[in-house]
Tab-separated table of C-alpha atoms in Angstrom:
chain	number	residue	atom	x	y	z
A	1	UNK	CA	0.000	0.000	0.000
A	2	UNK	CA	1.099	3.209	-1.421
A	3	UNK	CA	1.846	5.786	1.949
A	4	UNK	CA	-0.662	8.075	2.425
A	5	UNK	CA	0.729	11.114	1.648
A	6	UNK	CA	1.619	10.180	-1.437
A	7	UNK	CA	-2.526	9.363	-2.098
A	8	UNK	CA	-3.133	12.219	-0.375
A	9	UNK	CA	-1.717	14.362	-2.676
A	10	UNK	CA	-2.802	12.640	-5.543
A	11	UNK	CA	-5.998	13.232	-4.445
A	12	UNK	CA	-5.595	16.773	-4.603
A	13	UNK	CA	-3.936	16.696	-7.462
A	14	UNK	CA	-6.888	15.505	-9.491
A	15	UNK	CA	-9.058	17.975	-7.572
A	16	UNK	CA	-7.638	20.748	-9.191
A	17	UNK	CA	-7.623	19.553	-12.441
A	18	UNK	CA	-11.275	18.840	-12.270
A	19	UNK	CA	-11.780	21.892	-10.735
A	20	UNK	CA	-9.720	24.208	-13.151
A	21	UNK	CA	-11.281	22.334	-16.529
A	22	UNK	CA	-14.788	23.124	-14.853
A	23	UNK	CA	-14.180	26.499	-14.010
A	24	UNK	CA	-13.624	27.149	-17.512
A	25	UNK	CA	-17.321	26.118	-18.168
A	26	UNK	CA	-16.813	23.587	-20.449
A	27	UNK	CA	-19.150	21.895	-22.706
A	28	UNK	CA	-19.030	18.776	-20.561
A	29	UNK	CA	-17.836	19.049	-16.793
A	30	UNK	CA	-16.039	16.185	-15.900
A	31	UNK	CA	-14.288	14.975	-13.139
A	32	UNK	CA	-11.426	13.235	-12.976
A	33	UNK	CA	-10.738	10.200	-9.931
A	34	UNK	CA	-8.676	6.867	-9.380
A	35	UNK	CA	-10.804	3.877	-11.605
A	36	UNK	CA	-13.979	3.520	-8.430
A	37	UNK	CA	-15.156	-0.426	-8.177
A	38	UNK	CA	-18.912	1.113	-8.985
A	39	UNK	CA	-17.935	2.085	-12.618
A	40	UNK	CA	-18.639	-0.906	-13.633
A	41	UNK	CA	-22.221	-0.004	-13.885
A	42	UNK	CA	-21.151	3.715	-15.150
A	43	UNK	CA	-20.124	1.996	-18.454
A	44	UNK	CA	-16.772	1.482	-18.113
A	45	UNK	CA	-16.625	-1.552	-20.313
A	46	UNK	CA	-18.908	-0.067	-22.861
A	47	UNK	CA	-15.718	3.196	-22.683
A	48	UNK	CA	-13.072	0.412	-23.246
A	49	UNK	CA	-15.011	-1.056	-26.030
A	50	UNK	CA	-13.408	2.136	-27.955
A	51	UNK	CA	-10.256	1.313	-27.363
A	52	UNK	CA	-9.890	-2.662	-27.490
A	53	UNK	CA	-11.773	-5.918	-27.941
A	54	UNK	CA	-13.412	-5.896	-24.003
A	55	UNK	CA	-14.647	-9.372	-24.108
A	56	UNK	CA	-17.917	-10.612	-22.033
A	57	UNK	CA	-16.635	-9.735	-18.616
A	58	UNK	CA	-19.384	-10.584	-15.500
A	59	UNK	CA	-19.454	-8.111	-12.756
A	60	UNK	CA	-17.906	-11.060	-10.359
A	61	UNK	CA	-14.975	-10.640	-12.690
A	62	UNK	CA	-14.467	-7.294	-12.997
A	63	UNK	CA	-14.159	-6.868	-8.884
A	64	UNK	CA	-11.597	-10.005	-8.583
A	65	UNK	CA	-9.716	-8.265	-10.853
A	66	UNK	CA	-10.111	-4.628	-8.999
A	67	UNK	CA	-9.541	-6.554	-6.203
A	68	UNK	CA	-6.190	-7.452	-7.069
A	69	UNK	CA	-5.315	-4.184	-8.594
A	70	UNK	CA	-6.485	-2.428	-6.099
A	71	UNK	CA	-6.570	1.665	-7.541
A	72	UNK	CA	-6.876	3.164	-4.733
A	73	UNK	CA	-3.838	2.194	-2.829
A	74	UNK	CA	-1.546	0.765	-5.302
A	75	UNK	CA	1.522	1.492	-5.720
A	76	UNK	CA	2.007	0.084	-9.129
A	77	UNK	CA	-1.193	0.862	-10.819
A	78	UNK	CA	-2.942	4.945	-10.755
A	79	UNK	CA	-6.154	4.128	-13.217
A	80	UNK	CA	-7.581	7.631	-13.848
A	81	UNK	CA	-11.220	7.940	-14.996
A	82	UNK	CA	-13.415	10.870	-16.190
A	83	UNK	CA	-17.268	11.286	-14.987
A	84	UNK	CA	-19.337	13.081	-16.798
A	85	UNK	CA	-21.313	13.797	-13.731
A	86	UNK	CA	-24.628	14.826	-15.119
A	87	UNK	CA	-25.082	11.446	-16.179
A	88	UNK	CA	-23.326	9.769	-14.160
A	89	UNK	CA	-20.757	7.936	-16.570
A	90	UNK	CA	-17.343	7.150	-16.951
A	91	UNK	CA	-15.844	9.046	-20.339
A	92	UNK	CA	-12.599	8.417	-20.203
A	93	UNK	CA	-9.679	6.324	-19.303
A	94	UNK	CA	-6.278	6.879	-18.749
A	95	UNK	CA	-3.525	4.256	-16.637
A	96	UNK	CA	0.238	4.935	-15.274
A	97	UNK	CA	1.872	1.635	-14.083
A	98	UNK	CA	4.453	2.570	-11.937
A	99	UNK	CA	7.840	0.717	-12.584
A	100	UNK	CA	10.608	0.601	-10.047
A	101	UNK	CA	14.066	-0.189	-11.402
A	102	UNK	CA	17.913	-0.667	-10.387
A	103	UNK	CA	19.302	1.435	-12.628
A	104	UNK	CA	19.155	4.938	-12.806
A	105	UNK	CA	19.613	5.334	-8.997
A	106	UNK	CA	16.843	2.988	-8.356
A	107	UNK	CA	14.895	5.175	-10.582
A	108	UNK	CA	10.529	5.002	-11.013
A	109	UNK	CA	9.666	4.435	-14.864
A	110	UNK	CA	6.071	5.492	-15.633
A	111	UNK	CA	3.871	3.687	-18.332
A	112	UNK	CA	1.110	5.381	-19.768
A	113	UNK	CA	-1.761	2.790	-21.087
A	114	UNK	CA	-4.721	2.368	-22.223
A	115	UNK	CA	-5.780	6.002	-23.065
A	116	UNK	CA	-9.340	6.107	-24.631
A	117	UNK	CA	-11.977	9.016	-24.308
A	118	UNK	CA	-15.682	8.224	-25.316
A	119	UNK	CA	-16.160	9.282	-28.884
A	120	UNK	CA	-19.233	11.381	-28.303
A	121	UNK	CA	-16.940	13.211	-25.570
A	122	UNK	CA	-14.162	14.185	-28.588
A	123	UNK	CA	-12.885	17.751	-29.250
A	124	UNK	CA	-13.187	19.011	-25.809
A	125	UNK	CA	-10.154	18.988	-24.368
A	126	UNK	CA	-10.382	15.672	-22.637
A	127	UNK	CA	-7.640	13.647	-23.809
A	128	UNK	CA	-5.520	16.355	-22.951
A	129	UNK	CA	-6.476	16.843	-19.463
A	130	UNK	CA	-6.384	13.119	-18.558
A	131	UNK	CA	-2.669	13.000	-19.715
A	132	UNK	CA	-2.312	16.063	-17.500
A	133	UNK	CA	-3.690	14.182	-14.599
A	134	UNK	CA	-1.195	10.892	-15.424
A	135	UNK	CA	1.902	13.876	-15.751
A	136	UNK	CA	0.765	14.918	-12.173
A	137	UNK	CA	0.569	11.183	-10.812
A	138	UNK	CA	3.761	11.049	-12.469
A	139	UNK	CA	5.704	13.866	-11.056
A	140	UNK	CA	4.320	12.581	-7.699
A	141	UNK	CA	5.524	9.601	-7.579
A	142	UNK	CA	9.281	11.035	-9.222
A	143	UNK	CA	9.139	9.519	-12.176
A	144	UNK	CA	12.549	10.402	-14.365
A	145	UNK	CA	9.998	9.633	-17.818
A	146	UNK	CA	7.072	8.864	-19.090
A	147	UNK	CA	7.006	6.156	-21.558
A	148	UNK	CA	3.836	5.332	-24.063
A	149	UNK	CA	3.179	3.105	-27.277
A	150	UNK	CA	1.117	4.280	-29.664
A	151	UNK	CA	0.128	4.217	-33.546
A	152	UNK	CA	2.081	6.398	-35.852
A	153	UNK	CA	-0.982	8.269	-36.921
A	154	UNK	CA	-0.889	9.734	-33.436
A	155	UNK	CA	2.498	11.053	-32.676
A	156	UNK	CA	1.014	14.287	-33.542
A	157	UNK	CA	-1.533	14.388	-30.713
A	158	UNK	CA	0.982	13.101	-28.161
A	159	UNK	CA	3.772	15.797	-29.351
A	160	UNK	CA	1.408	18.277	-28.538
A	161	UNK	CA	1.193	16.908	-25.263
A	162	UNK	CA	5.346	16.862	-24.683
A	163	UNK	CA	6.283	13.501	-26.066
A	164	UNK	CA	8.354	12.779	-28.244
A	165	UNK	CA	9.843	9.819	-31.038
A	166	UNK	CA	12.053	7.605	-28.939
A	167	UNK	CA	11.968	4.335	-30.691
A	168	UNK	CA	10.135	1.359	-31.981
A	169	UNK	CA	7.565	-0.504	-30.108
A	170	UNK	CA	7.676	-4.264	-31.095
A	171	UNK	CA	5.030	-7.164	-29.900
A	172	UNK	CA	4.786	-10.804	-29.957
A	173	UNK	CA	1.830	-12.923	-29.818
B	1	UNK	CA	2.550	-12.910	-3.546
B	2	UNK	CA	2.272	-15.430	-6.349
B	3	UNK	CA	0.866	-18.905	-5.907
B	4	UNK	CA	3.157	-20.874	-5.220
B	5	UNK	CA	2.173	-23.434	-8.047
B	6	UNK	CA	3.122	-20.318	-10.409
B	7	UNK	CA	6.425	-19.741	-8.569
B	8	UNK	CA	7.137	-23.535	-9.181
B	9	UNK	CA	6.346	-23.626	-12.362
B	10	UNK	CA	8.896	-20.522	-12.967
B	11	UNK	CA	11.396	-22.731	-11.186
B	12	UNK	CA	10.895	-25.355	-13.182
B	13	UNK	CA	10.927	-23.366	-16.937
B	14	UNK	CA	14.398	-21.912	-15.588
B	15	UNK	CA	15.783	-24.992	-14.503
B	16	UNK	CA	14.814	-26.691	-17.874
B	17	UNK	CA	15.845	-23.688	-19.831
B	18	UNK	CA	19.732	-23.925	-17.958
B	19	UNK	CA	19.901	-27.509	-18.448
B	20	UNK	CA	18.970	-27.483	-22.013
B	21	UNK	CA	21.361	-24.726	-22.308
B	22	UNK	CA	23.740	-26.380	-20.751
B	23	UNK	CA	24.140	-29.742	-22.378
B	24	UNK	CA	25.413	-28.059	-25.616
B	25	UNK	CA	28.528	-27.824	-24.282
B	26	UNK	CA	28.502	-23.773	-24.554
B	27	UNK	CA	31.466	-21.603	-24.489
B	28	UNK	CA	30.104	-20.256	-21.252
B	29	UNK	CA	28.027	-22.427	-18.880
B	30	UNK	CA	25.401	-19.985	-17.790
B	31	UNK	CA	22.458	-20.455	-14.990
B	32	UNK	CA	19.215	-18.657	-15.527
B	33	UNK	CA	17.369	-17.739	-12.618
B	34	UNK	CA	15.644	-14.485	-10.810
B	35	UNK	CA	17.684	-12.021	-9.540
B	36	UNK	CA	19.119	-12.693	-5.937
B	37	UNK	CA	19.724	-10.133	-3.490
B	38	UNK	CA	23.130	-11.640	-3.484
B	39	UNK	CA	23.882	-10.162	-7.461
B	40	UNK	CA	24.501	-6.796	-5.844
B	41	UNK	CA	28.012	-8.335	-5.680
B	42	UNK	CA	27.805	-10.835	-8.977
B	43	UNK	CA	28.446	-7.447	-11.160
B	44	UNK	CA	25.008	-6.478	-11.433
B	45	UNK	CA	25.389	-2.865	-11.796
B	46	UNK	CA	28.733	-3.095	-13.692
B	47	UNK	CA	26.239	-5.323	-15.906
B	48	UNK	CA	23.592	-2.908	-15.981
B	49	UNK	CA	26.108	0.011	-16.615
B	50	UNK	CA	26.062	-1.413	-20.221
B	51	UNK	CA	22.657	-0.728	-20.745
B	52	UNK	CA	21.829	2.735	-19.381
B	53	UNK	CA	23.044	5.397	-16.621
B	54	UNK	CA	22.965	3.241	-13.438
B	55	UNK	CA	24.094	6.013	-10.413
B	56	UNK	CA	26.212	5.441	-7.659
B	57	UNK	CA	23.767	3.159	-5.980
B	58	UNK	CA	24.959	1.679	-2.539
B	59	UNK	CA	24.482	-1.631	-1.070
B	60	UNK	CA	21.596	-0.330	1.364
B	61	UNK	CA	19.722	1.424	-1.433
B	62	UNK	CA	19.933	-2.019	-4.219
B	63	UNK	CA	18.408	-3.839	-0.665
B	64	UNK	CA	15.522	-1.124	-0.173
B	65	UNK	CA	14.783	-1.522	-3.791
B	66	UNK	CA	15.606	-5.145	-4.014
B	67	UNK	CA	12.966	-5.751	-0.429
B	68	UNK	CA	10.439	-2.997	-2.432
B	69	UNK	CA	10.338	-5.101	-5.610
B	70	UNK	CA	10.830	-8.555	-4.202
B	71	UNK	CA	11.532	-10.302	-7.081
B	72	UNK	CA	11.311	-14.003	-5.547
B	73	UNK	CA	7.827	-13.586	-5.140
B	74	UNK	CA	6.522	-10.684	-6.753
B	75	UNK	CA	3.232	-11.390	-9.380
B	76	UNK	CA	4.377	-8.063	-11.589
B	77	UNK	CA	8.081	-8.516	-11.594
B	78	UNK	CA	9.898	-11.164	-12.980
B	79	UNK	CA	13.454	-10.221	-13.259
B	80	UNK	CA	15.689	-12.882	-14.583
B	81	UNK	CA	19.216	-13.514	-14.344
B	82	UNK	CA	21.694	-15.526	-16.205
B	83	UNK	CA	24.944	-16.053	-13.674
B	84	UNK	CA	28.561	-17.469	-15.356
B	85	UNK	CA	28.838	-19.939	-12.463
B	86	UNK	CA	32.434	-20.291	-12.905
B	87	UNK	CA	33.240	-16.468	-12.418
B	88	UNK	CA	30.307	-15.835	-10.049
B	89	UNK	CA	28.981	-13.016	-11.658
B	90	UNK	CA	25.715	-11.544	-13.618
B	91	UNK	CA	26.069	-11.449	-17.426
B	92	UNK	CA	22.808	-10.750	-18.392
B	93	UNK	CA	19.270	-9.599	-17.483
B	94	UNK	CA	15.901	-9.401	-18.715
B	95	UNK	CA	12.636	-8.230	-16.584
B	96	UNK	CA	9.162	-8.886	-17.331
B	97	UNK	CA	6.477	-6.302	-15.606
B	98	UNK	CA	3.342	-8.063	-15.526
B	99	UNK	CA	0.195	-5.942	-16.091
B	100	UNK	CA	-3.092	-7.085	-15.278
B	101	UNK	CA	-5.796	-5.041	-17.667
B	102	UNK	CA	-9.376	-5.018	-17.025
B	103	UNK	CA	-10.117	-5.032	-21.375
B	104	UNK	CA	-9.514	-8.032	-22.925
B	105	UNK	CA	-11.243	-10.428	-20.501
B	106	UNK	CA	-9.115	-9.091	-17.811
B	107	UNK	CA	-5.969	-10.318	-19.871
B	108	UNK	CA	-2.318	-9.645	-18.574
B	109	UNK	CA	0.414	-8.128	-20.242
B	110	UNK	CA	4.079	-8.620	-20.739
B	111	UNK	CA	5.943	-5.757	-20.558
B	112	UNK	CA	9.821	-6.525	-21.692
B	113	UNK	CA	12.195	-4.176	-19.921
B	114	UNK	CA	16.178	-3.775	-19.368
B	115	UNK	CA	17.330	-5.885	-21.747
B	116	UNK	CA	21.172	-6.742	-21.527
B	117	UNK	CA	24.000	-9.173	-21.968
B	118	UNK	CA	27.309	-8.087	-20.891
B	119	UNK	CA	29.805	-7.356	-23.652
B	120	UNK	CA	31.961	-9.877	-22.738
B	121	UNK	CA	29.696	-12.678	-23.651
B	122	UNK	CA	28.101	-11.297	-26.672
B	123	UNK	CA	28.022	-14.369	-29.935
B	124	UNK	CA	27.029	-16.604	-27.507
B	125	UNK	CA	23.102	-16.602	-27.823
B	126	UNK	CA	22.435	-15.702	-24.403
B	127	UNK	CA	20.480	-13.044	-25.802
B	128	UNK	CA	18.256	-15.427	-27.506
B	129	UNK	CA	17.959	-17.560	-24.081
B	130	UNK	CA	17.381	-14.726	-22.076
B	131	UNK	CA	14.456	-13.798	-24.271
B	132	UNK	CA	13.134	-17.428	-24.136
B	133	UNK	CA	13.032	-17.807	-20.619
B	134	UNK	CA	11.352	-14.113	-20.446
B	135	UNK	CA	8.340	-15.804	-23.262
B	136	UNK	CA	8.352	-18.502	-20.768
B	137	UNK	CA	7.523	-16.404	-17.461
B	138	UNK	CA	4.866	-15.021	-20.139
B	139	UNK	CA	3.155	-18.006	-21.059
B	140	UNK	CA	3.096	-19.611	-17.214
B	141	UNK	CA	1.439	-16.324	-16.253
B	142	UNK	CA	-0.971	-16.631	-19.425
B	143	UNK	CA	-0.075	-13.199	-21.180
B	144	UNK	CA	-2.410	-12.078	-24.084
B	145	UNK	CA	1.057	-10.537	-25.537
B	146	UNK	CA	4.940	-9.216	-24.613
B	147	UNK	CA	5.723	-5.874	-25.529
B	148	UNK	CA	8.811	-4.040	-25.804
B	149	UNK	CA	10.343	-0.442	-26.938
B	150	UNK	CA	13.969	-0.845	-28.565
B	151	UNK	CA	15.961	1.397	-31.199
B	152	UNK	CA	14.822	0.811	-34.706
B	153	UNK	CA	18.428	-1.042	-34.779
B	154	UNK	CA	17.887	-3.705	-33.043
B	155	UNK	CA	13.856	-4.713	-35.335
B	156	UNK	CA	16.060	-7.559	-36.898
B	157	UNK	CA	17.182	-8.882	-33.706
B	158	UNK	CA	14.117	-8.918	-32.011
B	159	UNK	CA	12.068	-10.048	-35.222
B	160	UNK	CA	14.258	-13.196	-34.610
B	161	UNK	CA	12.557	-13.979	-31.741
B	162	UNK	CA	9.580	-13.696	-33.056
B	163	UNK	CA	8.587	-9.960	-32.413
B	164	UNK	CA	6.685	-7.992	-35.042
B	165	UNK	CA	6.665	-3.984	-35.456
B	166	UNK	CA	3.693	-3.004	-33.851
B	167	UNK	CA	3.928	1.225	-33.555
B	168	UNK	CA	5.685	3.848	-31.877
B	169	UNK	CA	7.786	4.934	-28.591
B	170	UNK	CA	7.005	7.908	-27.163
B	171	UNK	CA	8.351	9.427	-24.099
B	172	UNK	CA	8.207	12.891	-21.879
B	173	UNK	CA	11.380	13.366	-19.488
């Protein structure tokens, strides 16, 4: 379990990003959290349907695996959602695994995965504030980088956001 | 902690691995096995040295890290060494982060990190092995897939072992 100042000022972290995107009276207001076992029934399968194959995943399922993952005091894992809170669903979803190595003086190497913002939540901003909110959770926990895979199609959008080209990403079945 | 009929199994796949290995009379007999709290003075930073900037990390800080991580029984880390038993010391290493994702039927995820043989020992194919016993942890702990970010250099070495372009690196320091 992660100590609790560290959640603590996560916490606060993502408070102020909600609370400075919805002071600038956005189209949607939305507010960003750690991944909550109850979005499950706030459509949080039918939001990862945009970004993967989901498969048929009972609710028994789902919580085993939260469970085990544990969001909201683990270390390893920060899974940051959006609400839109008016109707109470999730609209995006953003995750930082935390990796602890030996070199670099023991150094913390963040992952970014599984980004994906509802397509009837696009052009406002969104994707951009949830990779805000995994910076943050980030600089937090000291990462020295942020690492993510993505399409070529999209280095644009992520150069915007302060990445940049580093290498190839290569996968094996 | 892991199960320990996962742990076994891990054991086992190492074991077989180094044997196999072994019986073709190789230039240099080498064990495969996690990493030991012991390799802190096996060469295991003079090994990692080759790979990236490793610090001036001291004895107490490797065993903070080492106790943090606990690679004997961690279920995310499986860091694996391959030890020349003749010279007591660490000549290569390979981790595999484990990610547990709630898409895909709650799949995991092989994440292939810190690849490195030490120059000494290069033209030997402990590369190769290394990588092998890596896909092994992966299939015991039933990952979907095994990722990995490397310089566009090294596509034909990795395609060798079966790994396919799949995208881009990106990364924010």
């Amino acid at each position: 379990m992660e100590a609790s100042s560290t959640l603590e000022q996560e916490a606060q972290a993502l408070k102020h990003l909600t609370e400075k995107r919805n002071r600038g009276a956005p189209k949607t207001k939305i507010t960003f959290r750690k991944l909550d076992i109850g979005d499950f029934d706030r459509g949080y399968y039918e939001l990862l349907a945009n970004l993967t194959v989901t498969g048929d995943v009972t609710r028994e399922r789902f919580e085993e695996q939260f469970n085990f993952i544990s969001p909201a005091t683990s270390h390893t894992y920060k899974i940051i959602v959006g609400i839109d809170d008016e109707k109470d669903k999730v609209v995006c979803n953003g995750t930082l695994i935390l990796e602890k190595k030996f070199a670099r003086n023991c150094a913390t190497c963040g992952h970014i995965e599984d980004i994906v913002v509802h397509p009837d939540y696009g052009k406002q901003g969104i994707g951009g504030d949830l990779l805000t909110a995994l910076s943050e959770m980030g600089k937090i926990n000291n990462c020295y980088k942020l690492i993510l895979d993505c399409a070529e199609k999209l280095e644009p959008f992520y150069g915007r956001q302060g990445y940049k080209y580093k290498g190839i990403q290569m996968a094996k079945i």
